[in-house]
Amino acid sequence: MTVYFFIMLAVLAVGSALAMIINKNVVNSALFLVLNMVSLAGIFLLLNAQFLAIIQILVYAGAIMVLFLFVIMLLNVQDEEKLFDKFRFKYLLAFVLAIGVAGQIIYSLAGVTEMLPAISENMATVGTVEAVGDVLFTDYLLPFELTAILLTAAVVGALMIAQHKIKRTEEI
């Protein structure tokens, strides 16, 4: 069953990546990129890498994609288009069904030819939150603290620059 979910998520990741590249609307391309990142997070979950899956969702699909969308909307690259003007439900349904059928075909072929690899028992603890936290706070404590100080200094600097610009515009 795990292999079936992996194949489904892999096909979804490749399909959303292709849709992101082919699509002419930049907002739709950004949304396909979010779908790609979510499918990659699902693959991380299947590999028992819960920490990477959560970071994939929070950092990449959340924060960075919001930043991308703000930049796209501020630049006003194209004329404003409504997202659902050209969207048809039948295309989404056909895409999801095609992913399901392709996943079933690949899974049945892999089961017959015995291509599915065995997963090592040591892999069950490699990507967990406990394992990452243990390594982060023992072996990499100094780089972790230096990164925290650097990010704090960057935030304080950005706030000071923003405050300076606000005071300058009030004086004018």
Short mmCIF file of C-alpha atoms in Angstrom, two decimals:
data_model
loop_
_atom_site.label_atom_id
_atom_site.label_comp_id
_atom_site.label_asym_id
_atom_site.label_seq_id
_atom_site.Cartn_x
_atom_site.Cartn_y
_atom_site.Cartn_z
CA MET A 1 0.00 0.00 0.00
CA THR A 2 2.89 2.35 0.73
CA VAL A 3 4.28 1.83 -2.75
CA TYR A 4 0.90 2.70 -4.23
CA PHE A 5 0.84 6.00 -2.32
CA PHE A 6 4.43 6.70 -3.37
CA ILE A 7 3.64 6.15 -7.03
CA MET A 8 0.54 8.33 -6.77
CA LEU A 9 2.48 11.15 -5.07
CA ALA A 10 5.38 10.84 -7.51
CA VAL A 11 3.05 11.09 -10.52
CA LEU A 12 1.30 14.04 -8.86
CA ALA A 13 4.67 15.75 -8.28
CA VAL A 14 5.78 15.26 -11.87
CA GLY A 15 2.37 16.28 -13.23
CA SER A 16 2.21 19.44 -11.14
CA ALA A 17 5.78 20.32 -12.13
CA LEU A 18 4.90 19.97 -15.81
CA ALA A 19 1.70 21.98 -15.32
CA MET A 20 3.72 24.68 -13.55
CA ILE A 21 6.10 24.96 -16.50
CA ILE A 22 3.46 24.77 -19.23
CA ASN A 23 0.93 27.16 -17.68
CA LYS A 24 1.01 30.73 -19.03
CA ASN A 25 -0.57 32.40 -16.00
CA VAL A 26 2.05 33.06 -13.32
CA VAL A 27 -0.41 32.84 -10.42
CA ASN A 28 -1.60 29.43 -11.58
CA SER A 29 2.02 28.35 -11.99
CA ALA A 30 2.73 29.38 -8.41
CA LEU A 31 -0.27 27.38 -7.21
CA PHE A 32 0.96 24.34 -9.14
CA LEU A 33 4.31 24.83 -7.40
CA VAL A 34 2.48 24.69 -4.05
CA LEU A 35 0.83 21.42 -5.15
CA ASN A 36 4.25 20.08 -6.10
CA MET A 37 5.67 20.97 -2.69
CA VAL A 38 2.75 19.35 -0.90
CA SER A 39 3.21 16.14 -2.89
CA LEU A 40 6.93 16.18 -2.02
CA ALA A 41 5.97 16.54 1.64
CA GLY A 42 3.78 13.46 1.24
CA ILE A 43 6.75 11.56 -0.16
CA PHE A 44 8.82 12.64 2.85
CA LEU A 45 6.08 11.30 5.13
CA LEU A 46 6.18 7.96 3.34
CA LEU A 47 9.93 7.85 3.98
CA ASN A 48 9.34 8.43 7.74
CA ALA A 49 10.97 11.87 7.53
CA GLN A 50 8.30 13.76 9.45
CA PHE A 51 10.54 16.75 10.19
CA LEU A 52 11.33 17.31 6.51
CA ALA A 53 7.66 16.96 5.58
CA ILE A 54 6.57 19.59 8.10
CA ILE A 55 9.39 21.93 7.07
CA GLN A 56 8.42 21.43 3.42
CA ILE A 57 4.87 22.52 4.18
CA LEU A 58 5.60 25.34 6.62
CA VAL A 59 8.66 26.93 5.05
CA TYR A 60 8.42 26.24 1.34
CA ALA A 61 4.72 25.82 0.62
CA GLY A 62 3.76 28.37 3.25
CA ALA A 63 6.20 31.22 3.68
CA ILE A 64 8.16 31.20 0.44
CA MET A 65 5.10 30.74 -1.75
CA VAL A 66 3.37 33.65 -0.01
CA LEU A 67 6.45 35.71 -0.80
CA PHE A 68 6.35 34.57 -4.45
CA LEU A 69 2.68 35.45 -4.75
CA PHE A 70 3.22 38.89 -3.21
CA VAL A 71 6.04 39.60 -5.66
CA ILE A 72 3.95 38.37 -8.60
CA MET A 73 1.01 40.50 -7.57
CA LEU A 74 3.15 43.58 -6.86
CA LEU A 75 4.89 43.35 -10.23
CA ASN A 76 1.52 42.99 -11.99
CA VAL A 77 3.09 40.86 -14.70
CA GLN A 78 -0.10 40.26 -16.63
CA ASP A 79 -3.53 41.74 -16.78
CA GLU A 80 -5.61 40.64 -13.85
CA GLU A 81 -7.26 37.33 -14.58
CA LYS A 82 -9.66 35.52 -12.39
CA LEU A 83 -8.31 32.18 -11.24
CA PHE A 84 -11.42 30.18 -12.03
CA ASP A 85 -12.38 31.80 -15.35
CA LYS A 86 -10.74 29.13 -17.46
CA PHE A 87 -10.73 26.42 -14.82
CA ARG A 88 -12.90 23.44 -15.59
CA PHE A 89 -13.76 20.80 -13.02
CA LYS A 90 -13.62 18.06 -15.65
CA TYR A 91 -9.92 18.75 -16.27
CA LEU A 92 -9.12 18.37 -12.57
CA LEU A 93 -11.18 15.18 -12.37
CA ALA A 94 -9.48 13.77 -15.48
CA PHE A 95 -6.05 14.60 -14.04
CA VAL A 96 -6.80 12.91 -10.70
CA LEU A 97 -8.25 9.83 -12.40
CA ALA A 98 -5.24 9.61 -14.74
CA ILE A 99 -2.91 9.71 -11.74
CA GLY A 100 -4.89 6.92 -10.07
CA VAL A 101 -4.94 4.70 -13.15
CA ALA A 102 -1.26 5.26 -13.90
CA GLY A 103 -0.39 4.51 -10.27
CA GLN A 104 -2.34 1.26 -10.36
CA ILE A 105 -0.69 0.17 -13.60
CA ILE A 106 2.82 0.94 -12.34
CA TYR A 107 2.14 -0.73 -8.99
CA SER A 108 0.83 -3.90 -10.62
CA LEU A 109 3.82 -4.06 -12.99
CA ALA A 110 6.27 -3.50 -10.15
CA GLY A 111 4.60 -6.17 -8.02
CA VAL A 112 4.85 -8.75 -10.81
CA THR A 113 8.46 -8.02 -11.71
CA GLU A 114 9.61 -7.77 -8.06
CA MET A 115 11.23 -4.37 -8.63
CA LEU A 116 10.18 -3.02 -5.25
CA PRO A 117 13.22 -2.60 -2.97
CA ALA A 118 13.30 -3.64 0.66
CA ILE A 119 13.64 -0.79 3.15
CA SER A 120 16.34 -1.08 5.79
CA GLU A 121 15.23 -1.17 9.43
CA ASN A 122 17.74 1.60 10.27
CA MET A 123 15.82 4.02 8.04
CA ALA A 124 12.90 4.11 10.48
CA THR A 125 14.74 6.48 12.84
CA VAL A 126 16.80 8.61 10.46
CA GLY A 127 14.32 11.36 9.51
CA THR A 128 12.23 11.59 12.66
CA VAL A 129 11.96 14.77 14.67
CA GLU A 130 13.78 13.15 17.60
CA ALA A 131 16.76 12.13 15.45
CA VAL A 132 17.05 15.55 13.80
CA GLY A 133 16.73 17.35 17.16
CA ASP A 134 19.32 15.10 18.76
CA VAL A 135 21.88 15.77 16.03
CA LEU A 136 20.99 19.47 15.84
CA PHE A 137 21.45 20.14 19.55
CA THR A 138 24.55 17.98 20.04
CA ASP A 139 26.76 17.93 16.95
CA TYR A 140 25.59 21.18 15.33
CA LEU A 141 24.83 23.37 18.36
CA LEU A 142 27.32 26.14 17.52
CA PRO A 143 26.17 26.61 13.88
CA PHE A 144 22.56 26.50 15.09
CA GLU A 145 23.19 29.27 17.63
CA LEU A 146 25.16 31.36 15.12
CA THR A 147 22.33 31.06 12.61
CA ALA A 148 19.83 32.15 15.26
CA ILE A 149 21.94 35.22 16.10
CA LEU A 150 22.38 36.07 12.39
CA LEU A 151 18.63 35.82 11.71
CA THR A 152 17.82 37.91 14.78
CA ALA A 153 20.26 40.60 13.63
CA ALA A 154 18.71 40.57 10.15
CA VAL A 155 15.20 41.02 11.56
CA VAL A 156 16.32 43.87 13.83
CA GLY A 157 18.09 45.53 10.88
CA ALA A 158 15.01 45.21 8.66
CA LEU A 159 12.84 46.75 11.38
CA MET A 160 15.27 49.64 11.81
CA ILE A 161 15.32 50.33 8.07
CA ALA A 162 11.51 50.20 7.94
CA GLN A 163 11.24 52.59 10.91
CA HIS A 164 13.69 54.98 9.27
CA LYS A 165 11.65 55.07 6.05
CA ILE A 166 8.40 55.65 7.98
CA LYS A 167 9.90 58.62 9.85
CA ARG A 168 11.28 60.07 6.61
CA THR A 169 7.87 59.93 4.87
CA GLU A 170 6.15 61.57 7.88
CA GLU A 171 8.57 64.51 7.73
CA ILE A 172 7.78 65.19 4.07
#
